[in-house]
DNA sequence: GTAATAGTGTCTTTCAGACAGTATGAC
DNA sequence: GTCATACTGTCTGAAAGACACTATTAC
């Protein structure tokens, strides 16, 4: 009798659990990489517990335990609460964070490993031109749009597809990564662990981890444009081209060399070390990040037309 | 015996509670306003419960119950977890949202009311020039900076104050509202309910509600620059000047009239209704928001220098 | 020399910022 | 007419975008 009451109590009180999830990004050899566990099928994560001093501290502990990897820069991504995420009436709240580091060798004694993020989102890499997957994707998305019930819905779907994937003269916008994933999900075109799909579009992950990764990609692609966060991913010394390759890796697009240089130079964020690289071709000068300059004077984006006052 | 075990269980399992907090903004008569309860000392909030379909849905219910006010646009702001927020070992997780609406008359039968947000942050309104509070604030902040232990700390503090408050030739950046509040908090210059401070800088709120409001202000001030969210705050028909006044209210700064017009026009987000206002002076044309144009083709901010491919 | 990669000079177009002007109503 | 507010035309200078060219190494 008392036993059942206790069990009911447990159920009533433990229905909501809080989980911390990490999207840890590095750039290595021109590839943006994400730290995964379980053979590349999940992001590092774990419950938020009373021992944790804060959300960030808790996450750092979990990542360290699961991947033997210490973290630098972190920022909060998003908080998800989805009843549908589990089959029972249990509810999960997931608080996700985006972390930036430099890639260390895969940690021993764990199942952690770095994966190119384009493994999960092959359509997001346009550095070598429009990837082949896009043929299948557009065909299937068009079919999905045409299958809507009303004419209004059909045109709405076509419109969304057009904008998200840059079709019919709309230009590609790398920041729409999350929207693209969302669209493919709605159209039933992405398989996740336990959920099949007719078209194989990228490698699956557990639960909504791939969605969270897409959220991280979108955030990072937006952020590199107005805050000097790329440097968190660079070694202490690097050439101009190294830096460009890193940004290109994240954005999934090629950049204009001279204009990229000019952009970086006028921000005065880097300084020469005096050293040079050596190898095939002309040696390149090495630079280092001037971390001391990063006061919070954001390179505030498109501005309002202020009056002189 | 069983009783104690049960109590322990309750305590063990209920240590973490989840709270939803809303920053609801409207603009009225040139003032940005925030929806408050308890005589302007708190933001609408309530626990996240199993009946709630989602975080957003739960928040909408709480706001409706506490303020009799239905909401339109909403987005997630931030998730806070702070052990220090309560005196016990209990832990609160607060998930905050930013909502935009038009102001309705204060709801009857509740203690809800709209407050100008500059009531809580008087230093954030620069439309009529630099407000008087700034004299006291800079004096006190300088004193705080000088009181640091080491010369390094002193210079760091001075630097932060300079940038956040736009002193010594640094220009004012309205998006740093949260940083400014944070700085004043660190310096012990903002009083909150139960926490006194030597300098009265704006009206206090319970817990960290004022901090959450500052987060909302910062988010909104950044967002109006690259997404057409102002229109959520406008009546169905409005003049160009109405629109400008609304943006000015949010930004806390005056804008350049002609350039503002040009900016809005080239975005093609509004259309004439054919109607005009009447009153003193030349009648102004009325416009309406073309909601159908708001596909997610963000006016993406400062761009990367893309290659032609 | 050639191949390969690093780095510079400068032209053009676009657009933000600022100027000063004209238009249309109430009285 | 005056006063008050709404609206327009256009100059200027600073960047964004694009062009082609020169420099320094390994072999």
XYZ file of C-alpha atoms (C1' of nucleotides) in Angstrom:
672
model
C 0.000 0.000 0.000
C 2.638 2.464 1.053
C 4.785 1.027 -1.703
C 2.300 1.983 -4.428
C 1.930 5.474 -3.043
C 5.652 5.838 -3.130
C 5.825 4.653 -6.699
C 3.090 7.047 -7.699
C 5.050 9.771 -6.005
C 8.171 8.872 -7.870
C 6.325 8.946 -11.127
C 4.558 12.205 -10.376
C 7.703 13.989 -9.365
C 10.189 12.581 -11.779
C 8.206 13.193 -14.896
C 10.389 16.072 -15.975
C 14.093 15.485 -16.399
C 16.674 18.017 -17.436
C 19.339 17.101 -19.904
C 22.379 19.041 -21.008
C 23.499 18.609 -24.616
C 26.712 19.874 -26.181
C 27.503 20.796 -29.759
C 31.293 20.973 -29.677
C 32.862 22.257 -32.857
C 36.433 22.271 -34.167
C 37.942 22.803 -37.592
C 40.556 20.391 -38.839
C 42.130 20.186 -42.276
C 39.401 22.231 -43.881
C 36.590 20.266 -42.301
C 34.237 21.530 -39.640
C 33.973 18.800 -37.070
C 31.627 17.992 -34.249
C 32.383 15.943 -31.171
C 30.180 12.841 -30.974
C 29.835 9.739 -28.859
C 28.379 6.284 -29.529
C 30.002 5.833 -32.877
C 28.977 9.187 -34.214
C 25.289 8.731 -33.485
C 24.866 11.110 -30.556
C 26.073 14.362 -29.067
C 27.702 14.349 -25.621
C 24.975 14.812 -23.043
C 23.858 13.995 -19.537
C 21.391 14.961 -16.838
C 21.700 18.220 -14.957
C 22.407 17.279 -11.355
C 22.535 18.968 -7.986
C 26.303 18.629 -7.790
C 26.649 20.891 -10.802
C 27.428 24.465 -9.890
C 25.737 25.789 -13.030
C 24.399 24.616 -16.362
C 27.713 25.309 -18.063
C 29.705 23.647 -15.318
C 27.492 20.567 -15.520
C 27.919 20.326 -19.234
C 31.673 20.713 -19.014
C 31.749 17.799 -16.591
C 29.684 15.571 -18.847
C 31.757 16.365 -21.880
C 34.922 15.710 -19.943
C 33.630 12.398 -18.655
C 32.346 11.228 -22.023
C 35.110 12.521 -24.244
C 38.085 13.380 -21.982
C 38.048 16.747 -23.646
C 38.287 20.132 -21.890
C 36.409 23.029 -23.381
C 37.003 26.697 -24.020
C 34.392 29.041 -25.418
C 30.747 28.127 -24.781
C 27.389 29.746 -25.292
C 23.827 28.647 -24.759
C 21.996 27.460 -27.840
C 18.398 26.621 -27.123
C 16.104 24.896 -24.663
C 13.827 22.219 -26.052
C 10.893 20.633 -24.287
C 9.245 17.976 -26.282
C 6.734 15.507 -25.003
C 7.048 13.531 -28.203
C 10.694 12.904 -27.618
C 9.914 9.882 -25.431
C 7.186 7.307 -25.780
C 5.950 7.591 -22.185
C 4.367 10.578 -20.507
C 7.829 11.459 -19.289
C 9.035 14.795 -20.420
C 12.513 15.824 -21.327
C 13.863 19.310 -21.192
C 17.083 19.640 -23.129
C 19.301 22.645 -22.656
C 21.829 22.777 -25.456
C 25.136 24.611 -25.656
C 27.520 25.451 -28.456
C 31.208 25.041 -27.663
C 34.251 25.919 -29.757
C 37.671 24.285 -29.385
C 40.639 22.949 -31.214
C 40.558 19.288 -32.052
C 42.660 17.028 -29.870
C 43.429 13.432 -30.803
C 40.429 11.219 -30.110
C 40.325 10.511 -26.428
C 41.338 7.059 -25.290
C 39.010 4.985 -23.163
C 35.883 6.661 -24.520
C 33.736 6.194 -27.575
C 34.112 9.846 -28.449
C 35.157 10.828 -31.930
C 35.165 13.846 -34.186
C 32.956 13.772 -37.247
C 32.729 16.151 -40.172
C 29.425 17.889 -39.717
C 28.743 17.556 -43.435
C 28.440 13.842 -42.837
C 25.088 14.645 -41.253
C 24.216 17.474 -43.626
C 25.815 16.716 -47.004
C 23.714 19.362 -48.738
C 25.226 22.097 -46.575
C 28.693 21.940 -48.156
C 28.810 24.005 -51.328
C 32.537 24.630 -51.439
C 32.950 22.265 -54.369
C 29.830 23.564 -56.052
C 26.288 22.296 -55.651
C 26.581 18.756 -54.256
C 24.942 15.820 -56.017
C 22.450 15.174 -53.205
C 20.667 18.338 -54.194
C 19.167 16.652 -57.252
C 17.357 14.061 -55.182
C 16.468 16.562 -52.506
C 14.849 19.082 -54.799
C 12.976 16.365 -56.675
C 11.588 14.907 -53.464
C 10.797 18.276 -51.943
C 8.911 19.309 -55.053
C 6.946 16.079 -54.884
C 6.180 16.820 -51.259
C 5.037 20.333 -52.104
C 2.758 19.057 -54.878
C 1.240 16.503 -52.521
C -0.286 19.136 -50.240
C -4.049 19.167 -49.870
C -4.976 22.655 -51.005
C -3.575 24.955 -53.649
C -2.681 27.445 -50.924
C -0.648 24.840 -49.044
C 1.077 23.772 -52.239
C 2.195 27.294 -53.060
C 3.292 27.880 -49.474
C 5.401 24.742 -49.501
C 6.957 25.597 -52.861
C 7.781 29.024 -51.574
C 9.451 27.699 -48.440
C 11.486 25.170 -50.422
C 12.531 27.846 -52.888
C 13.784 30.201 -50.210
C 15.435 27.636 -47.954
C 17.310 25.845 -50.737
C 17.950 28.821 -52.991
C 16.027 27.623 -56.035
C 14.516 29.558 -58.947
C 16.854 32.516 -58.751
C 16.779 32.841 -54.956
C 20.361 32.868 -53.762
C 21.701 30.303 -51.319
C 21.814 31.477 -47.714
C 24.097 29.358 -45.548
C 22.408 30.603 -42.388
C 19.211 28.721 -43.188
C 20.690 25.344 -42.213
C 18.116 24.752 -39.485
C 15.223 25.692 -41.742
C 16.471 23.310 -44.390
C 16.688 20.449 -41.915
C 13.254 21.340 -40.591
C 11.820 21.274 -44.085
C 13.377 17.905 -44.902
C 12.037 16.587 -41.611
C 8.524 17.801 -42.321
C 8.715 16.238 -45.742
C 9.745 12.953 -44.117
C 13.049 12.903 -45.958
C 15.480 12.568 -43.069
C 15.828 9.287 -41.249
C 16.694 9.346 -37.560
C 17.516 6.419 -35.311
C 14.345 4.349 -35.292
C 12.618 6.521 -37.886
C 13.056 5.416 -41.503
C 12.803 7.714 -44.508
C 12.563 6.996 -48.234
C 15.569 9.114 -49.114
C 18.932 8.745 -47.397
C 19.917 12.319 -46.656
C 22.898 12.317 -44.383
C 23.749 10.114 -41.420
C 21.120 9.744 -38.677
C 21.453 10.557 -34.974
C 19.508 9.619 -31.860
C 16.468 11.570 -30.714
C 16.619 15.126 -32.012
C 20.395 15.444 -31.809
C 20.680 16.166 -35.506
C 18.219 18.973 -35.137
C 20.272 20.403 -32.293
C 23.397 20.141 -34.404
C 21.604 22.031 -37.170
C 20.722 24.705 -34.623
C 24.400 24.957 -33.692
C 25.500 25.235 -37.307
C 23.006 27.984 -37.982
C 24.093 29.889 -34.901
C 27.761 29.583 -35.697
C 27.328 30.565 -39.332
C 25.502 33.686 -38.229
C 27.945 34.481 -35.476
C 31.179 34.359 -37.462
C 29.882 37.373 -39.349
C 29.761 39.776 -36.466
C 31.952 38.368 -33.715
C 35.539 37.152 -33.874
C 34.713 33.594 -32.815
C 36.638 31.821 -35.588
C 39.816 32.380 -33.644
C 38.599 29.996 -30.953
C 38.982 27.312 -33.600
C 42.448 28.325 -34.815
C 45.877 27.242 -33.563
C 47.963 29.946 -31.854
C 49.652 30.783 -35.140
C 48.083 30.625 -38.567
C 48.318 32.090 -42.043
C 45.735 34.228 -43.748
C 44.742 31.317 -45.917
C 44.350 29.016 -42.912
C 41.901 31.503 -41.497
C 40.019 31.784 -44.763
C 39.801 27.999 -45.074
C 38.385 27.748 -41.570
C 35.654 30.290 -42.273
C 34.923 28.620 -45.586
C 34.634 25.266 -43.839
C 32.048 26.643 -41.425
C 30.100 28.604 -44.013
C 30.242 25.801 -46.569
C 31.096 28.336 -49.249
C 34.207 29.729 -50.888
C 35.254 33.267 -50.114
C 36.873 35.975 -52.185
C 40.533 36.039 -51.231
C 41.441 39.693 -51.518
C 38.218 40.964 -49.992
C 38.516 38.503 -47.128
C 41.997 39.814 -46.381
C 40.788 43.379 -46.466
C 37.900 42.558 -44.133
C 40.185 40.897 -41.589
C 42.847 43.565 -41.860
C 40.548 46.482 -41.220
C 39.272 44.812 -38.044
C 42.821 44.840 -36.676
C 42.196 41.566 -34.878
C 45.440 39.842 -35.835
C 49.125 40.701 -35.776
C 52.191 39.214 -37.445
C 54.385 36.875 -35.463
C 57.382 37.552 -37.689
C 57.542 33.866 -38.573
C 56.790 32.273 -41.942
C 55.612 28.904 -43.155
C 57.643 26.841 -45.547
C 56.596 24.264 -48.103
C 55.575 24.245 -51.738
C 55.227 27.765 -53.099
C 55.948 31.099 -51.544
C 56.118 31.103 -47.738
C 53.166 32.669 -45.958
C 53.413 35.027 -43.023
C 52.150 33.732 -39.721
C 49.705 35.683 -37.577
C 48.322 35.459 -34.109
C 44.997 36.569 -32.700
C 45.116 39.726 -30.620
C 42.830 38.462 -27.892
C 43.235 41.630 -25.867
C 41.368 43.627 -28.534
C 38.162 41.668 -28.121
C 36.309 44.090 -25.975
C 32.623 43.764 -26.551
C 32.501 46.491 -29.178
C 30.551 44.220 -31.451
C 30.938 44.787 -35.150
C 27.280 45.631 -34.941
C 25.571 44.437 -38.091
C 23.311 46.386 -40.408
C 22.860 49.638 -38.589
C 19.975 51.931 -37.921
C 20.186 55.319 -39.619
C 20.983 57.381 -36.543
C 20.420 61.090 -36.308
C 23.376 63.258 -35.331
C 21.495 64.236 -32.163
C 9.528 5.367 9.074
C 7.903 5.080 5.687
C 6.804 8.665 6.146
C 10.332 9.993 6.464
C 11.483 8.017 3.454
C 8.671 9.546 1.500
C 9.595 13.025 2.617
C 13.194 12.455 1.706
C 12.011 11.294 -1.662
C 9.932 14.379 -2.143
C 12.830 16.556 -1.261
C 15.279 14.660 -3.413
C 13.072 14.739 -6.444
C 11.579 18.179 -6.188
C 14.785 20.067 -5.780
C 14.687 21.429 -9.280
C 11.681 23.443 -10.384
C 11.091 24.904 -13.796
C 9.722 28.370 -14.185
C 8.544 30.165 -17.290
C 9.076 33.927 -17.441
C 7.717 36.330 -20.038
C 9.053 39.649 -21.254
C 6.045 41.040 -23.101
C 6.720 44.239 -24.999
C 4.461 46.793 -26.631
C 4.985 50.352 -27.815
C 2.501 53.027 -26.858
C 2.685 56.751 -27.437
C 6.400 56.681 -28.050
C 7.171 54.572 -25.018
C 8.367 50.991 -25.056
C 6.329 49.182 -22.446
C 6.636 45.897 -20.654
C 3.839 43.872 -19.125
C 4.295 43.472 -15.372
C 2.389 42.092 -12.417
C 2.467 42.843 -8.677
C 2.495 46.577 -9.037
C 5.261 46.637 -11.601
C 7.700 44.637 -9.528
C 7.676 41.342 -11.439
C 7.333 39.819 -14.862
C 4.479 37.380 -15.537
C 5.689 33.890 -14.698
C 4.684 30.484 -13.426
C 5.844 26.882 -13.157
C 6.038 24.639 -16.197
C 3.492 21.880 -15.632
C 2.560 18.587 -17.187
C -0.693 19.980 -18.551
C 1.278 22.346 -20.760
C 1.674 21.110 -24.312
C 4.946 22.942 -24.754
C 7.058 25.638 -23.140
C 5.441 28.337 -25.252
C 1.948 27.022 -24.628
C 2.588 26.961 -20.891
C 3.827 30.516 -20.911
C 0.854 31.715 -22.925
C -1.450 30.175 -20.334
C 0.333 31.846 -17.439
C 0.351 35.212 -19.102
C -3.329 34.873 -19.922
C -4.168 33.902 -16.371
C -2.106 36.638 -14.771
C -2.808 39.457 -17.187
C -5.873 38.440 -19.272
C -3.758 39.211 -22.283
C -3.404 37.041 -25.398
C -0.062 37.013 -27.152
C 1.201 37.050 -30.705
C 4.861 36.752 -31.657
C 7.128 34.946 -29.203
C 10.701 33.735 -29.143
C 12.873 32.089 -26.551
C 15.242 34.368 -24.716
C 17.478 32.467 -22.357
C 17.524 29.724 -19.759
C 18.906 30.604 -16.356
C 19.815 28.193 -13.598
C 20.972 29.816 -10.483
C 21.422 28.175 -7.143
C 21.765 31.555 -5.495
C 18.331 32.614 -6.603
C 16.754 30.915 -3.592
C 18.000 30.709 -0.052
C 17.572 26.919 0.237
C 19.349 24.208 -1.675
C 16.400 24.267 -4.038
C 17.259 25.136 -7.543
C 15.292 27.173 -10.013
C 15.529 26.874 -13.722
C 13.962 29.832 -15.484
C 13.167 29.669 -19.146
C 12.447 33.143 -20.428
C 10.616 34.248 -23.549
C 10.303 37.514 -25.398
C 6.827 38.345 -26.697
C 5.659 41.239 -28.853
C 2.108 42.604 -28.934
C 0.023 45.700 -29.058
C -0.990 47.166 -25.783
C -4.548 46.528 -24.666
C -6.176 48.428 -21.830
C -4.975 47.110 -18.476
C -6.809 43.907 -17.739
C -9.492 44.030 -15.115
C -9.406 41.629 -12.194
C -5.635 41.250 -12.291
C -2.713 43.241 -10.961
C -1.196 43.389 -14.405
C -0.076 46.705 -15.800
C 2.134 48.085 -18.522
C 5.248 49.978 -17.514
C 7.666 52.009 -19.578
C 10.811 49.933 -19.643
C 12.898 53.061 -19.093
C 11.377 53.178 -15.621
C 13.680 50.272 -14.819
C 16.569 51.463 -16.973
C 16.485 55.274 -17.072
C 19.998 55.441 -18.508
C 18.903 53.523 -21.607
C 16.777 56.342 -23.037
C 18.910 58.782 -24.996
C 16.224 60.220 -27.213
C 16.264 63.507 -25.327
C 20.048 63.513 -25.093
C 22.214 62.018 -22.377
C 19.950 61.630 -19.326
C 20.882 63.193 -16.005
C 21.370 59.833 -14.244
C 24.499 59.326 -16.296
C 26.403 61.836 -14.160
C 25.895 59.811 -11.003
C 26.394 56.537 -12.811
C 29.724 57.421 -14.356
C 30.977 58.924 -11.116
C 30.071 55.808 -9.153
C 31.370 53.438 -11.784
C 34.680 55.252 -11.892
C 34.894 55.005 -8.123
C 34.169 51.290 -8.400
C 36.863 50.867 -11.027
C 39.415 52.711 -8.911
C 38.564 50.528 -5.915
C 39.812 47.334 -7.564
C 42.663 45.490 -5.876
C 45.309 45.414 -8.593
C 46.293 47.861 -11.294
C 45.340 45.248 -13.896
C 41.827 44.917 -12.458
C 41.461 48.660 -12.325
C 42.325 49.106 -15.981
C 40.066 46.218 -16.957
C 37.156 47.748 -15.105
C 37.774 51.177 -16.581
C 37.887 49.633 -20.012
C 34.604 47.777 -19.532
C 32.858 50.882 -18.218
C 34.180 52.938 -21.118
C 32.919 50.546 -23.747
C 29.573 49.713 -22.165
C 28.614 53.314 -21.447
C 30.272 54.962 -24.426
C 32.713 57.170 -22.524
C 35.997 58.782 -23.611
C 35.210 58.895 -27.298
C 33.695 55.415 -27.517
C 30.289 55.756 -29.128
C 27.108 54.636 -27.416
C 25.868 51.211 -28.464
C 22.231 50.628 -27.568
C 22.665 46.868 -27.877
C 24.842 46.717 -24.775
C 21.883 47.148 -22.406
C 22.484 43.806 -20.696
C 26.189 44.500 -20.266
C 25.431 47.849 -18.734
C 23.012 46.326 -16.246
C 25.528 43.597 -15.470
C 28.222 46.166 -14.818
C 26.001 48.218 -12.527
C 25.078 45.029 -10.704
C 28.695 44.026 -10.222
C 29.451 47.488 -8.950
C 26.591 47.142 -6.457
C 24.755 50.130 -7.891
C 21.388 48.569 -8.668
C 18.993 47.758 -5.883
C 16.675 44.788 -6.263
C 13.845 43.685 -4.001
C 15.553 42.862 -0.710
C 18.945 44.020 -1.925
C 19.772 47.651 -1.185
C 22.230 49.738 -3.175
C 23.804 53.135 -2.502
C 22.637 54.664 -5.763
C 19.014 54.443 -6.862
C 19.315 53.526 -10.513
C 15.886 52.673 -11.811
C 13.016 50.839 -10.165
C 13.758 47.434 -8.632
C 12.162 44.073 -9.459
C 11.956 40.712 -7.705
C 14.655 38.068 -8.064
C 16.525 38.549 -11.338
C 13.533 39.802 -13.297
C 15.238 43.060 -14.112
C 18.171 41.171 -15.522
C 15.816 39.145 -17.684
C 14.154 42.323 -18.873
C 17.584 43.690 -19.789
C 18.201 40.506 -21.763
C 14.953 41.065 -23.621
C 15.790 44.672 -24.410
C 19.182 43.721 -25.748
C 17.692 40.979 -27.903
C 14.974 43.205 -29.286
C 17.342 46.080 -30.010
C 19.553 43.734 -31.976
C 16.682 42.051 -33.742
C 14.919 45.131 -35.114
C 18.006 45.676 -37.232
C 17.765 42.532 -39.283
C 14.227 41.226 -38.978
C 10.928 43.047 -39.508
C 9.711 42.525 -35.937
C 8.698 46.142 -35.265
C 5.506 45.523 -37.175
C 4.327 43.149 -34.453
C 4.153 46.236 -32.269
C 2.307 48.468 -34.744
C -1.427 48.928 -35.291
C -2.808 47.642 -38.609
C -2.339 51.067 -40.183
C 0.355 53.553 -39.376
C 2.327 56.430 -40.852
C 6.004 56.462 -41.626
C 6.617 58.661 -38.632
C 4.672 56.312 -36.329
C 6.991 53.551 -37.430
C 10.065 55.657 -36.888
C 8.882 56.690 -33.424
C 8.369 53.042 -32.497
C 11.877 52.049 -33.557
C 13.279 55.092 -31.784
C 11.398 54.113 -28.627
C 12.937 50.643 -28.662
C 16.443 51.776 -29.573
C 16.354 54.703 -27.166
C 17.867 56.920 -29.858
C 16.664 59.316 -32.517
C 16.884 58.282 -36.152
C 17.575 60.199 -39.326
C 14.213 60.723 -40.999
C 15.035 60.572 -44.684
C 17.460 57.694 -44.356
C 14.977 55.768 -42.246
C 12.367 56.171 -44.967
C 14.776 55.005 -47.611
C 15.740 51.975 -45.532
C 12.127 50.940 -45.032
C 11.169 51.633 -48.637
C 13.883 49.535 -50.165
C 12.832 46.574 -48.048
C 9.395 46.724 -49.664
C 7.782 45.568 -46.448
C 4.917 48.051 -46.375
C 2.285 49.280 -48.797
C -0.016 52.300 -48.894
C -3.581 51.886 -47.745
C -4.739 54.910 -49.752
C -5.926 56.549 -46.535
C -4.439 59.607 -44.866
C -4.303 60.999 -41.352
C -5.676 64.390 -40.500
C -4.675 66.876 -37.841
C -2.309 69.776 -37.537
C -0.039 70.065 -40.535
C 0.035 68.135 -43.766
C -1.788 64.795 -43.666
C 0.427 61.713 -43.660
C -0.167 58.653 -45.816
C -1.133 55.491 -43.996
C 0.629 52.205 -44.603
C 0.100 48.604 -43.713
C 2.590 45.798 -43.198
C 2.811 43.289 -46.045
C 2.910 40.254 -43.829
C 2.951 37.906 -46.809
C 6.429 39.147 -47.800
C 8.046 37.947 -44.604
C 9.556 34.793 -45.909
C 12.667 33.951 -43.992
C 14.994 35.721 -46.417
C 16.619 37.528 -43.532
C 18.197 40.863 -44.277
C 21.388 39.045 -43.405
C 23.681 41.456 -41.634
C 27.308 42.164 -42.391
C 28.129 39.676 -45.076
C 31.042 37.446 -45.837
C 32.978 38.332 -48.995
C 31.770 35.458 -51.141
C 33.579 34.224 -54.211
C 31.614 34.048 -57.446
C 32.132 30.258 -57.335
C 63.230 28.200 -66.303
C 58.190 26.043 -64.272
C 54.872 25.094 -60.845
C 52.798 26.537 -56.799
C 51.249 29.400 -53.438
C 51.408 34.412 -51.268
C 50.370 38.929 -51.539
C 49.185 43.977 -53.773
C 47.004 47.852 -56.613
C 43.071 49.886 -58.272
C 38.611 50.358 -60.761
C 33.599 50.345 -60.383
C 29.252 50.114 -58.225
C 26.488 50.474 -54.393
C 24.790 52.609 -50.461
C 24.922 55.075 -45.973
C 24.940 59.768 -44.358
C 23.975 64.358 -44.900
C 22.534 68.454 -47.123
C 18.407 71.543 -48.454
C 14.448 71.915 -50.645
C 9.093 71.459 -51.949
C 4.089 69.923 -50.800
C -0.244 70.091 -48.424
C -3.154 70.677 -44.811
C -5.529 73.874 -40.636
C -6.248 78.438 -39.318
C -1.018 84.727 -46.018
C 1.398 81.816 -41.492
C 2.323 77.788 -39.045
C 2.978 73.027 -38.828
C 3.902 68.745 -40.358
C 4.777 65.472 -44.554
C 7.495 64.287 -48.192
C 11.383 64.448 -52.170
C 15.830 65.284 -54.770
C 20.526 64.901 -54.888
C 25.493 65.391 -53.424
C 29.408 63.044 -51.224
C 32.436 59.850 -49.406
C 33.253 55.221 -47.808
C 33.072 50.609 -48.470
C 31.793 46.203 -50.902
C 32.686 43.587 -55.030
C 35.449 42.531 -58.791
C 39.192 42.986 -61.964
C 44.321 41.728 -62.965
C 48.851 41.886 -61.599
C 53.465 41.073 -58.949
C 56.373 38.322 -55.376
C 58.867 34.473 -53.405
C 59.763 29.910 -52.605
C 60.923 24.532 -54.264
C 62.360 21.919 -57.943
